[in-house]
XYZ file of C-alpha atoms in Angstrom:
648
model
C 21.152 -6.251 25.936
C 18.027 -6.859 27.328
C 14.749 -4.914 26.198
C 13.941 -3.304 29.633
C 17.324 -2.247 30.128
C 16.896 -0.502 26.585
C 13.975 1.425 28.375
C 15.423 1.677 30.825
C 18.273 3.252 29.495
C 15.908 5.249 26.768
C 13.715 6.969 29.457
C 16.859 7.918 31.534
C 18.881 9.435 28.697
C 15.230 11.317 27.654
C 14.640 12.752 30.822
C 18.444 14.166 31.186
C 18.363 18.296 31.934
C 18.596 20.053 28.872
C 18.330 16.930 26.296
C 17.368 18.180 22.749
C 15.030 15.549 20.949
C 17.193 12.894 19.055
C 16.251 11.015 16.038
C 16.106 7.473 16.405
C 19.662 6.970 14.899
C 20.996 9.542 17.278
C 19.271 8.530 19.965
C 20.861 4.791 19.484
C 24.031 6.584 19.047
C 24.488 8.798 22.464
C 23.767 5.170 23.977
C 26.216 3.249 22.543
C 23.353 0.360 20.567
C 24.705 -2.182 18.663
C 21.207 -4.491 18.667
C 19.250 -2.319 16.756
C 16.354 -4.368 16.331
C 15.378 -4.794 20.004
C 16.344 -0.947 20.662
C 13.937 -0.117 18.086
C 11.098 -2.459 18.730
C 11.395 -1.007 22.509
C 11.100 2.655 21.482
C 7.825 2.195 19.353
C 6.672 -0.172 22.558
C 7.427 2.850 24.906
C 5.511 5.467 22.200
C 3.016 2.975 21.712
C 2.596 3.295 25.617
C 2.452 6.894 25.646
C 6.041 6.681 27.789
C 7.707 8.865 25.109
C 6.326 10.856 22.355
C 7.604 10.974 18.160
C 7.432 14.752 17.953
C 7.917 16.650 14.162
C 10.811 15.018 12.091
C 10.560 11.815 14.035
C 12.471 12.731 17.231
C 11.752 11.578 20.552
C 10.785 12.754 23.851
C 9.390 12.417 27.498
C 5.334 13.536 27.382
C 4.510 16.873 28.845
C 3.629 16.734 32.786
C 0.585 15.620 33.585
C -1.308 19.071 34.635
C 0.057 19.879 30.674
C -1.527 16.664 28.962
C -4.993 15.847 28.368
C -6.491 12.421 29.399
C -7.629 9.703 27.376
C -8.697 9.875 23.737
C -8.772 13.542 23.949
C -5.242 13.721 24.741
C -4.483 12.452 21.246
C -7.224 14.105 19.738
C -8.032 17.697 17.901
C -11.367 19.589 18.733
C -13.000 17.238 16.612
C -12.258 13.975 16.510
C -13.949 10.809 15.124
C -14.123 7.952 17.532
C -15.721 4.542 16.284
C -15.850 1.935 18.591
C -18.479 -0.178 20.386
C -21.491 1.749 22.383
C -21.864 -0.029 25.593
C -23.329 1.436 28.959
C -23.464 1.552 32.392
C -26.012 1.757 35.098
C -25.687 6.036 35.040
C -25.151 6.124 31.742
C -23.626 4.972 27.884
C -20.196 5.287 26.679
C -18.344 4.137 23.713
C -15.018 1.903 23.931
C -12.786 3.259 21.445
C -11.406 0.961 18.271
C -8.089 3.186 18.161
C -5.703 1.108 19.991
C -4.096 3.868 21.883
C -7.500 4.805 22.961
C -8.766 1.477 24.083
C -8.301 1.922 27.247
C -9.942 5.440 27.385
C -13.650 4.992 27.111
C -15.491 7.950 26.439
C -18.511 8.740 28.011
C -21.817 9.900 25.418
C -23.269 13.527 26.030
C -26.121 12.530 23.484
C -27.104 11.359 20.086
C -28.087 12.317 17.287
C -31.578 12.723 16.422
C -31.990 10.151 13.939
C -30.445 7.378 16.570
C -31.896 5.066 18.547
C -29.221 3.561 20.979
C -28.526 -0.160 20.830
C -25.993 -1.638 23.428
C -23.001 -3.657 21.195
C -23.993 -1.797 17.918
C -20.324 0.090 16.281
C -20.657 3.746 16.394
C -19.196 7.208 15.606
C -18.743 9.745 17.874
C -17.277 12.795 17.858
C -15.514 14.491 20.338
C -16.192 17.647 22.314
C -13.261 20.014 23.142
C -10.899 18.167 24.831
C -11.451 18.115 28.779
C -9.338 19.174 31.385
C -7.019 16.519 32.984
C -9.659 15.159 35.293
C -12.171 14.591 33.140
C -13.400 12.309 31.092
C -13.376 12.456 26.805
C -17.153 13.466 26.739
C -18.464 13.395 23.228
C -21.448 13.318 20.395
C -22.614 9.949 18.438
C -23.037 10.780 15.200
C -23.338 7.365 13.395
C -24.675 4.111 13.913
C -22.819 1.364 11.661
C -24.611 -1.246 13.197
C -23.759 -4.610 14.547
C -19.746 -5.768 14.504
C -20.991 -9.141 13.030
C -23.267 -7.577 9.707
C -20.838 -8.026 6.928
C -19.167 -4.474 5.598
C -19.721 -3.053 9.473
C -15.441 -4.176 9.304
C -14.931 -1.960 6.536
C -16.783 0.335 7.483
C -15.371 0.773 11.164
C -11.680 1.465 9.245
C -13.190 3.979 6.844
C -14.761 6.506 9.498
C -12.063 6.170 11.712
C -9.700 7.374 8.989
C -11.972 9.853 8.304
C -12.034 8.745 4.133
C -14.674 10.704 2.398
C -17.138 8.439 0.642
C -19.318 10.675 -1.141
C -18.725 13.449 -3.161
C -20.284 16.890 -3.232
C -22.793 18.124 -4.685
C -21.052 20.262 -7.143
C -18.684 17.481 -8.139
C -21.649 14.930 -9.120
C -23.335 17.803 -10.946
C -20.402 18.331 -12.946
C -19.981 14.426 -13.261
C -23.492 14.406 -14.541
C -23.264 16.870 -17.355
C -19.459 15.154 -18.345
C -20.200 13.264 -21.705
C -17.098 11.830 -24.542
C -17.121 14.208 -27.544
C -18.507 13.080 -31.124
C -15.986 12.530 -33.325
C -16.232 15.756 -35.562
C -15.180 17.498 -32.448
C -12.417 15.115 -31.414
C -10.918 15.715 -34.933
C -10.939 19.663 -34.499
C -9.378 19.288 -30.827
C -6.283 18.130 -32.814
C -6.168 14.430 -31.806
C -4.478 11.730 -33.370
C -7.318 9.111 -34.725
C -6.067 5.649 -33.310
C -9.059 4.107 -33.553
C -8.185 2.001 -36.581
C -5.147 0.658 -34.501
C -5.427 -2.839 -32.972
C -4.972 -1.477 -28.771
C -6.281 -3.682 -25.897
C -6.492 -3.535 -22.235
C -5.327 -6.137 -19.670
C -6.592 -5.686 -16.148
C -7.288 -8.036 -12.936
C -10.198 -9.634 -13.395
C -12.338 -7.829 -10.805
C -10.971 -4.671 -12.544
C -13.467 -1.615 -13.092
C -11.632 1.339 -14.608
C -9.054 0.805 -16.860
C -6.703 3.040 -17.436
C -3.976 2.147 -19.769
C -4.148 0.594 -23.611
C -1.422 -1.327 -25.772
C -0.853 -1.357 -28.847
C 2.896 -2.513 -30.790
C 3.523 -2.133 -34.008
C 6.681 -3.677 -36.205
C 8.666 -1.821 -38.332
C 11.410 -2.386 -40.672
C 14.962 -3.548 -39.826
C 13.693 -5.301 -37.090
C 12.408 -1.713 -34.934
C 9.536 -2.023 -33.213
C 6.994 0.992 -31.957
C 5.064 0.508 -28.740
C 2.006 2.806 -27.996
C 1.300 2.860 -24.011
C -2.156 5.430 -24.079
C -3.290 6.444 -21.211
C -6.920 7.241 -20.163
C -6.978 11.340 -21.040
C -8.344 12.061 -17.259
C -6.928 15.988 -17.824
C -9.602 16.687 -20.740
C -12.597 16.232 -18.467
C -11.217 17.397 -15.232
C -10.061 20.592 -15.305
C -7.810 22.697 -12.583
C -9.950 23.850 -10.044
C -13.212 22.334 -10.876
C -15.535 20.589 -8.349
C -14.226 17.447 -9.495
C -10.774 18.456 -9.490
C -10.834 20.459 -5.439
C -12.216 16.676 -4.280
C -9.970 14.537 -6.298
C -7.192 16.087 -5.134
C -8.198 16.081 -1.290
C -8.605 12.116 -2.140
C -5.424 11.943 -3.839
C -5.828 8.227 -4.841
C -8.470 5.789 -4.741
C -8.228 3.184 -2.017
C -9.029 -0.145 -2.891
C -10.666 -2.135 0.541
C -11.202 -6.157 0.899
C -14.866 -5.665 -0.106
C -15.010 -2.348 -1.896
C -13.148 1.006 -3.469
C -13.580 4.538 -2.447
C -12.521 6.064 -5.795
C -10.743 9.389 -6.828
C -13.477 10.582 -9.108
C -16.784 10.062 -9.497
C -18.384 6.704 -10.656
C -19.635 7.212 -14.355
C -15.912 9.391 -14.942
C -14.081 6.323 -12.989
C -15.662 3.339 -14.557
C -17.568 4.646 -17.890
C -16.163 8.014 -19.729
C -12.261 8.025 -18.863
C -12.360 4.575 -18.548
C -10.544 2.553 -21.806
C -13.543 0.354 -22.236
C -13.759 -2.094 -25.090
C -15.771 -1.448 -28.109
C -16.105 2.284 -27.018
C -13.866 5.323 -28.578
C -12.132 6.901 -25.605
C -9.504 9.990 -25.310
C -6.187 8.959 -24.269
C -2.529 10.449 -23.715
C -0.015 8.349 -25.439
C 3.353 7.825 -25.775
C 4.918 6.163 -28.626
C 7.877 4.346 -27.930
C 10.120 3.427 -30.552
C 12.977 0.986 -30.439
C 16.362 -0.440 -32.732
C 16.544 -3.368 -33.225
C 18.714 -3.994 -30.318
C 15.137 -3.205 -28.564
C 16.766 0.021 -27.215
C 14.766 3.017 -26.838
C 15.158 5.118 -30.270
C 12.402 7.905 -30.085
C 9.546 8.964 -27.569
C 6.564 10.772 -28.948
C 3.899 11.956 -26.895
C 0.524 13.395 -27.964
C -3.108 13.449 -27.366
C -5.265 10.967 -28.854
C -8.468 9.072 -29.414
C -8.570 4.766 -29.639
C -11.022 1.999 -30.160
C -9.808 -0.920 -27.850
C -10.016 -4.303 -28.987
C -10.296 -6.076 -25.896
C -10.710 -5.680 -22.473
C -8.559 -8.810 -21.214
C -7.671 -9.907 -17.656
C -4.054 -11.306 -16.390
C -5.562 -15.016 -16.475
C -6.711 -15.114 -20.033
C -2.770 -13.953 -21.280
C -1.636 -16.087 -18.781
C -3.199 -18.774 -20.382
C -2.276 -17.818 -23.717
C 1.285 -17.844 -23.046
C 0.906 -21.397 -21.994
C -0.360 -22.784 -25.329
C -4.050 -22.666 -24.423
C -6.506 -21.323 -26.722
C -8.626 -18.447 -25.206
C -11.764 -17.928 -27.149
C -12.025 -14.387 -25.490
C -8.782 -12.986 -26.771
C -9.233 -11.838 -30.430
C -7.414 -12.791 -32.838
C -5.939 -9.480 -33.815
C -4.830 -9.584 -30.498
C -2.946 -12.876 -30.419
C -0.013 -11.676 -32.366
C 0.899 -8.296 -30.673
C 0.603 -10.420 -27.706
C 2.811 -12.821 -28.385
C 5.216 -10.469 -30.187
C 5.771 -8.225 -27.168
C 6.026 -10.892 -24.340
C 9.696 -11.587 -25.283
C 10.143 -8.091 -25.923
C 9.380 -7.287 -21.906
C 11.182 -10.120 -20.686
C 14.615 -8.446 -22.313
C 13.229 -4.959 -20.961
C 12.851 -6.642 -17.660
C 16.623 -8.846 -17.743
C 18.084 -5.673 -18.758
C 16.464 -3.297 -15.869
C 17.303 -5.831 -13.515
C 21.154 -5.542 -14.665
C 21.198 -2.425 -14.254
C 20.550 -2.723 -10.652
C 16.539 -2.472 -10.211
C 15.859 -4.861 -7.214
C 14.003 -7.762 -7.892
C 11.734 -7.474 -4.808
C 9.083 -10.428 -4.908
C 6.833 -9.507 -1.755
C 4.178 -11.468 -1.492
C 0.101 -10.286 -1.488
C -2.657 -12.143 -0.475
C -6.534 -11.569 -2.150
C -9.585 -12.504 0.084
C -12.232 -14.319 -1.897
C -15.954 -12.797 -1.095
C -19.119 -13.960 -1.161
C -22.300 -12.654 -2.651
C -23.164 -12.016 1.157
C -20.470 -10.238 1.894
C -18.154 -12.991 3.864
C -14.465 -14.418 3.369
C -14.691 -17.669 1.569
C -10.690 -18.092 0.502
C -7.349 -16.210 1.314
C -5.210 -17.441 -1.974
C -2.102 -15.459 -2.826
C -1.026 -13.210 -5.522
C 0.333 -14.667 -8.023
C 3.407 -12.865 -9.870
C 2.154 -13.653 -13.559
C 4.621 -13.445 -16.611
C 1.530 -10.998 -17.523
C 1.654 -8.691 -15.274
C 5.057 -8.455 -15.512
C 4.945 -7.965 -18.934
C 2.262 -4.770 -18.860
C 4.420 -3.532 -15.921
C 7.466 -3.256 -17.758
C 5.468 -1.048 -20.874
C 4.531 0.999 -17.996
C 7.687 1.831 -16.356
C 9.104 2.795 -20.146
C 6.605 4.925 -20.280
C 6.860 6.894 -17.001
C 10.406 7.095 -17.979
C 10.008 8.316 -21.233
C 7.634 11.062 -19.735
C 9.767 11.741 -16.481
C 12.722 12.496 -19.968
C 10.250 14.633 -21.761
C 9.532 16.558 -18.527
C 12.517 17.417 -17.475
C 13.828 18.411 -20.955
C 11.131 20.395 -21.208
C 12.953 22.654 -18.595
C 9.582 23.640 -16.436
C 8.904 22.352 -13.033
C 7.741 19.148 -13.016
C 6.022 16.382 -10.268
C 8.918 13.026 -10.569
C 8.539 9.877 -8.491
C 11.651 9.028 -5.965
C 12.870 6.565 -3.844
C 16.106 7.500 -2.008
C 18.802 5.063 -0.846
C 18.671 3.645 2.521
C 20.261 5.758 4.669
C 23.072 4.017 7.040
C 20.894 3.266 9.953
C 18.185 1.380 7.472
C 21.171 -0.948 6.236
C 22.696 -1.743 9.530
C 18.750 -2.438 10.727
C 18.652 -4.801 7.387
C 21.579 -6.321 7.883
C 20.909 -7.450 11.855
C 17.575 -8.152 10.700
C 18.700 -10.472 8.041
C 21.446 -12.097 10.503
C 18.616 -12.973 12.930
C 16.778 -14.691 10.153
C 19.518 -16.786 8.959
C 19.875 -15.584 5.826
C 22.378 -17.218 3.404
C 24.526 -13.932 2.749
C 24.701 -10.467 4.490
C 24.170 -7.599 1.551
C 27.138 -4.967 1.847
C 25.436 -3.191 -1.571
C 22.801 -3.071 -3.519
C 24.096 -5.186 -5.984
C 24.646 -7.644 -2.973
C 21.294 -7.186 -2.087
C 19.677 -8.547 -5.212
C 22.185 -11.073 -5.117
C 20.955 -12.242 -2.085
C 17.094 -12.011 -3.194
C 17.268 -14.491 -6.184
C 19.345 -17.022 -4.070
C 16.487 -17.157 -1.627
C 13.804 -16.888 -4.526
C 11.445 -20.249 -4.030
C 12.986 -21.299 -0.447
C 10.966 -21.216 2.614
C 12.716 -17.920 3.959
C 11.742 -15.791 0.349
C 8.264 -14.302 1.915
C 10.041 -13.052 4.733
C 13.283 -11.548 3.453
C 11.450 -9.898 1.173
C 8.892 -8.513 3.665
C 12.513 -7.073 5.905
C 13.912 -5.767 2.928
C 11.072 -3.468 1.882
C 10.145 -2.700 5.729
C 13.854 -1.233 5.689
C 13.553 0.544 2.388
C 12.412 4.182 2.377
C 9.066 4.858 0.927
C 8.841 6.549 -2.562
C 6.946 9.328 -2.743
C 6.391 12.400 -4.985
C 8.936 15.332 -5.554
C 9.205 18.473 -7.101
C 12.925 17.954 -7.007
C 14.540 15.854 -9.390
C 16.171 12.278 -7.410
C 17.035 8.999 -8.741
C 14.380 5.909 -7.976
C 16.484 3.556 -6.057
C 14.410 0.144 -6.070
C 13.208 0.741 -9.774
C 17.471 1.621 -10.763
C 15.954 5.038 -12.951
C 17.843 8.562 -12.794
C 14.510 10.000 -13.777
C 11.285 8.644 -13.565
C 7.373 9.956 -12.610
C 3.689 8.526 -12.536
C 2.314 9.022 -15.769
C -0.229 5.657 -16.356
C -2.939 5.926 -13.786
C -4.660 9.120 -13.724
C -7.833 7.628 -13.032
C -6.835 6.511 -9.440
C -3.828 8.719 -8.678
C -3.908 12.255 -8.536
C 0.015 12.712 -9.177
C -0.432 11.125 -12.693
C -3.015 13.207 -13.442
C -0.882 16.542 -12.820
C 1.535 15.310 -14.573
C -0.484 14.997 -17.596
C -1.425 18.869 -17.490
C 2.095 19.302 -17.119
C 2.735 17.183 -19.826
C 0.540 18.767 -22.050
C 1.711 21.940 -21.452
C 5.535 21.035 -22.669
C 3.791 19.544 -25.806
C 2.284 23.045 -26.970
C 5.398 25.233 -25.426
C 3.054 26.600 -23.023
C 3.728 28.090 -19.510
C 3.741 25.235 -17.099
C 0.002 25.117 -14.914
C 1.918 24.638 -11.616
C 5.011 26.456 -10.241
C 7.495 24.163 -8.195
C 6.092 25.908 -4.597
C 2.597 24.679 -5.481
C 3.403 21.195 -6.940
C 6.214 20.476 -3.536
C 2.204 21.150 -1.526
C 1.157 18.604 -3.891
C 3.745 16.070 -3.499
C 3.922 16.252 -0.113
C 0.120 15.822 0.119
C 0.000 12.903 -2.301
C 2.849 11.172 -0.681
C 0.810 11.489 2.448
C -3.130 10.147 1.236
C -0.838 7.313 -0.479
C 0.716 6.235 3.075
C -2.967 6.663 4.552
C -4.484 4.756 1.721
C -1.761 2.046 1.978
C -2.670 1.287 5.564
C -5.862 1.529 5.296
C -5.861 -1.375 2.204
C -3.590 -3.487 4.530
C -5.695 -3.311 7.537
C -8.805 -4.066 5.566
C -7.068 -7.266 4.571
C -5.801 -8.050 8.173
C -9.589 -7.727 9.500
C -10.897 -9.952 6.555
C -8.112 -12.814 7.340
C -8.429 -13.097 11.130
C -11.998 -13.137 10.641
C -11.396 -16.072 8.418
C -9.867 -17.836 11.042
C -11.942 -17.071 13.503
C -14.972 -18.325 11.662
C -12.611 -21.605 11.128
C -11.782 -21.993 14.600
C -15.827 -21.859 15.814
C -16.042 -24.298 13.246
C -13.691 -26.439 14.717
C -11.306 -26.695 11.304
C -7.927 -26.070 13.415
C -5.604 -27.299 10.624
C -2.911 -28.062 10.630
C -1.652 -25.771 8.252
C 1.469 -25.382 6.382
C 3.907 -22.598 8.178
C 6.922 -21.441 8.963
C 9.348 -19.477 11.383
C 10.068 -16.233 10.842
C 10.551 -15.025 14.417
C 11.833 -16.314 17.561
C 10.583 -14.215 20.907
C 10.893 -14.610 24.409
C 7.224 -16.294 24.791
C 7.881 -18.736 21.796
C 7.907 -18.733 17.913
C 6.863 -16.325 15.097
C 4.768 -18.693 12.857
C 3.930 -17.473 9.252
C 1.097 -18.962 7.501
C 2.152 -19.947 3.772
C -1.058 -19.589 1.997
C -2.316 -16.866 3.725
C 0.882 -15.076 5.171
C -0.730 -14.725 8.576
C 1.188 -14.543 11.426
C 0.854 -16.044 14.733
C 2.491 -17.178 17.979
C 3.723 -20.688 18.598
C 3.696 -20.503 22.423
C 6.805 -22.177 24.298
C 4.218 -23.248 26.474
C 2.730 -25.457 23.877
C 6.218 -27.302 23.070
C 5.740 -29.586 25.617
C 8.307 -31.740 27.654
C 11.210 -29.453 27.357
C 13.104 -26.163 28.299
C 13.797 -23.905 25.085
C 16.862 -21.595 25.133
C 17.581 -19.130 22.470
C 21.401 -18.294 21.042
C 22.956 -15.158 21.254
C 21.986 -13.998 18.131
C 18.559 -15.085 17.849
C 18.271 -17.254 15.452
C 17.581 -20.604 16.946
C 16.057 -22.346 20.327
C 17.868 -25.360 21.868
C 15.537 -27.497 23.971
C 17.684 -27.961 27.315
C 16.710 -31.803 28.162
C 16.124 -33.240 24.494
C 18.315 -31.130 22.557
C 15.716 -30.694 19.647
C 15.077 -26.818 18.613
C 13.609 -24.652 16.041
C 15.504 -21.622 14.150
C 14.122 -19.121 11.832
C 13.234 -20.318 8.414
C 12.302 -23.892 9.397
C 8.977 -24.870 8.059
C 6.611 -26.541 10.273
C 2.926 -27.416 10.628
C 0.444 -25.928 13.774
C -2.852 -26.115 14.475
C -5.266 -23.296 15.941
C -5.813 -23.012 19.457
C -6.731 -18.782 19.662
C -7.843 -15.906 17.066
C -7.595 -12.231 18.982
C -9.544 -10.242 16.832
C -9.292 -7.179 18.509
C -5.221 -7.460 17.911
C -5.602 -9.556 15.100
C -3.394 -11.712 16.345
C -3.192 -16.001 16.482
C -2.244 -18.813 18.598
C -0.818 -22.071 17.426
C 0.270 -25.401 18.568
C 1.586 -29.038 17.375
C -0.194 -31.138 15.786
């Protein structure tokens, strides 16, 4: 069915007598959909139009009349508002075209500025809006801000955070009480009732650009072939205490969010990067859990317990990396070597034995954009998925488990990490998805799923089945309530190892703590469902607001290529076939683009039923999804961040 009669059909059905809002799976329902992907892709067009609206628990409806709805931005828009966009102005008078893509087309007009502002046609600004106007007028409002000039490097960044409205500074009573924070001596660590680690051989192993680090190693081996693993976490719940200054802004933040060029952190700088931070050389509080295991490398006993360590090392992924391939690394002690070494096989068994238990082994690809001192994209290289990471990641998850256990045994409410099953809609919306892109086999479990993901693992279509599987995956988020983790395969399982950036993890360690010495639990179930539900919610916002930071940096790369005149071609392949032409992925940098019809010259192109292949009419040549190809650049949108490509 064609997407217009889908809207169609959609606006018909919505504007019905007496229709009650339907979800989107009820909504494709009472019309009888069976191509769920264009249905769906039609009703976020139509919202994204301001045709229908999403109203609370995602169902839709027709807008209010027109005498009922407000115009412009400030239809959208509470009393106050942030607007950044570009100031611009007319012969009566200026006005600021709005970033916000549902805004764009609203302009809204400036009552004044503020007094430190001198107005500067071009220059990005913030504004904030009046009270919204009546349905005749026009979004009137206040600039507040001037970020300068769209081309100064950081302006980008900059333009995302105060349109998201992220805090960047914190208040006055939270740096005072940052100031005056200092690690305690070591007589009074000792009468706090720590355990001294700080004879044990821990280290740290971070990214390289890493500045707080908030999780240690250590492994020890014991007779009969057991082994002990400490996993000690930076001891965030010592310094910041329930309801302090620090703790009322940290958990408005709820996470730190990590941007192209720069990160807008939880807590304060000296807490986030010097005193809870596990640096090397330094003594430094921790919470750790002491795994040990048979020597079937089972989990035998979890101990938990608050303690003080000495780390080692401060190492970065590369470094073990190279390690593990033979090299000698001059920076990696050699008290370190051998607990290295010993515990790599040690998490590739965890890891075989998670994934047979039916963890998905999702491999979605990332992208990091390479600075310079100036401030400007160099490089776009991806992610790599080192045997390194992996291997930290796996002494992680055992110890969020072994801490979700201890929680919930500990019979008090508790804050647990879930991620429900796709519900039926999100599987049939997989499973057309993954028809459309050719894939090899059509998962009809989860079992079938992961199936499915290692026989594509290294092909050209890997990137992008990955990227439709998670798109169709619920989110995880925080819980009071006690559900399984679906992706990660655990009945139980929480956010224990980065208090430092996540708020949730540091909850749980009062929580923790409070099991440990029998006493009542800090946070009743009402309060920490306000918390979940809050966290859940800054970790979507921060999530977007990381991705978009990398989608500005990359088309900007491109751009600058294009005036350059360096058009490629570059490596890419199909991962979408629409009415104009092809959906072109970029392999190194995983940008997308548009392969115009137009620009397949001397021939017709006619796509199959199921939309998976083109079929030129005259030649017979075509394209389907999955085929690599190379293009070259002919466009870069920035303002939809968006490409053009052609032939060679």
């Amino acid at each position: 069915m064609k997407a217009k009669t889908f809207e169609q059909q959609i606006l018909a059905w919505l504007a019905r007598p007496g229709y009650r809002p339907l979800k989107q799976h009820e909504l494709a329902r009472a019309l009888g959909v069976t191509e769920r992907v264009i249905f769906r892709r039609t009703l976020y067009a139509l919202e994204r139009a301001g045709r229908i609206v999403c109203l609370r628990k995602n169902r839709y409806a027709l807008p209010p009349p027109a005498k009922e709805k407000l115009r412009g931005a400030a239809a959208e828009a509470p009393r106050s508002a942030i607007i950044v966009g570009r100031l611009m102005r007319n012969p009566y008078y200026w006005y600021v075209m709005p970033d916000q893509a549902r805004r764009r087309a609203h302009n809204v007009r400036v009552r004044e500025f503020a007094a430190t502002i001198k107005p500067v046609d071009g220059h990005i600004v913030v504004l904030r809006l009046d009270e919204a106007p009546h349905a005749e007028e026009q979004p009137v409002g206040v600039v507040i801000e001037d970020l300068g000039r769209a081309e100064t490097p950081g302006v980008d960044m900059l333009r995302i955070i105060r349109r998201r409205e992220f805090a960047t500074d914190f208040p006055l009573a939270a740096r005072s009480q940052a100031a005056h924070t200092t690690v305690p001596p070591a007589p009074a660590l000792r009468a706090d009732g720590r355990r001294d680690l700080r004879d044990w051989t821990t280290f740290t192993i971070d990214p390289d650009d890493a500045k707080d680090f908030d999780d240690a190693l250590s492994l020890t081996a014991l007779p009969d072939g057991r082994w002990q693993l400490g996993v000690h976490i930076a001891d965030v719940s010592h310094y910041v205490t329930p309801d302090s200054p620090i703790d009322r802004e940290a958990r408005e933040r709820g996470n730190t969010i990590y941007l192209v060029d720069r990160a807008i952190t939880m807590l304060p700088p000296n807490l986030t990067a010097d005193i809870c931070s596990l640096l090397p050389q330094q003594d430094r509080l921790t919470h750790s859990a002491m795994l040990t295991f048979d020597r079937h490398h089972r989990v035998e006993s979890v101990e938990t317990f608050p303690a003080v360590i000495h780390s080692a090392a401060r190492l970065t992924y590369g470094q073990v990396e190279l390690l593990f391939e033979g090299h000698h690394i001059d920076k990696i002690p050699s008290v370190v070597r051998e607990p290295l070494l010993q515990l790599r096989p040690l998490a590739r068994e965890w890891r075989k034995r998670r994934l047979q238990h039916g963890a998905l082994d999702l491999a979605v690809p990332e992208v990091k954009c390479i600075m310079d001192a100036h401030g400007y994209i160099t490089a776009i290289k991806q992610r790599g998925d080192a045997e390194a990471y992996q291997m930290i990641e796996e002494c992680m998850l055992l110890a969020n488990v072994a801490v979700a256990e201890r929680l919930r045994a500990g019979g008090g409410p508790a804050l647990y990490r879930i991620h429900d099953e796709p519900d039926a809609e999100q599987w049939d919306e997989m499973r057309e998805a993954l028809r459309a892109l050719g894939a090899p086999m059509i998962p009809a479990t989860p079992d079938d799923l992961n199936k499915l993901l290692h026989r594509v693992a290294g092909t050209p279509l890997a990137a992008t089945l990955n990227l439709i599987v998670v798109r169709c995956l619920k989110r995880a988020m925080y819980s009071a309530e006690l559900r399984p983790h679906f992706g990660l395969a655990f009945p139980r399982y929480t956010h224990f190892t980065s208090p430092i950036r996540r708020y949730p993890d540091l909850v749980v360690h009062r929580l923790l703590k409070a099991v440990e010495q029998s006493a009542p639990p800090p946070y009743t179930k009402s309060a920490l469902a306000r918390l979940a539900t809050h966290c859940s919610t800054a970790e979507k916002a921060a999530d977007e607001a990381e991705n978009e930071s990398v989608e500005v940096k990359r088309v900007a790369y491109y751009e600058e290529k294009l005036r350059r005149g360096d058009i490629g071609p570059f490596a890419g392949v199909v991962t979408g076939l629409l009415g104009k032409g092809l959906m072109v992925e970029l392999r190194d940098s995983l940008q997308r683009g548009l392969l115009p019809f137009a620009a397949l010259k001397n021939d017709y192109y006619e796509m199959n039923a199921a939309r998976t292949h083109v079929k030129g009419k005259r030649r017979g040549g075509g394209w389907k999804i999955g085929q690599p190809l190379e293009v070259v650049l002919t466009r870069v949108d920035t303002a939809n961040r968006w490409m053009d490509f052609a032939l060679p």
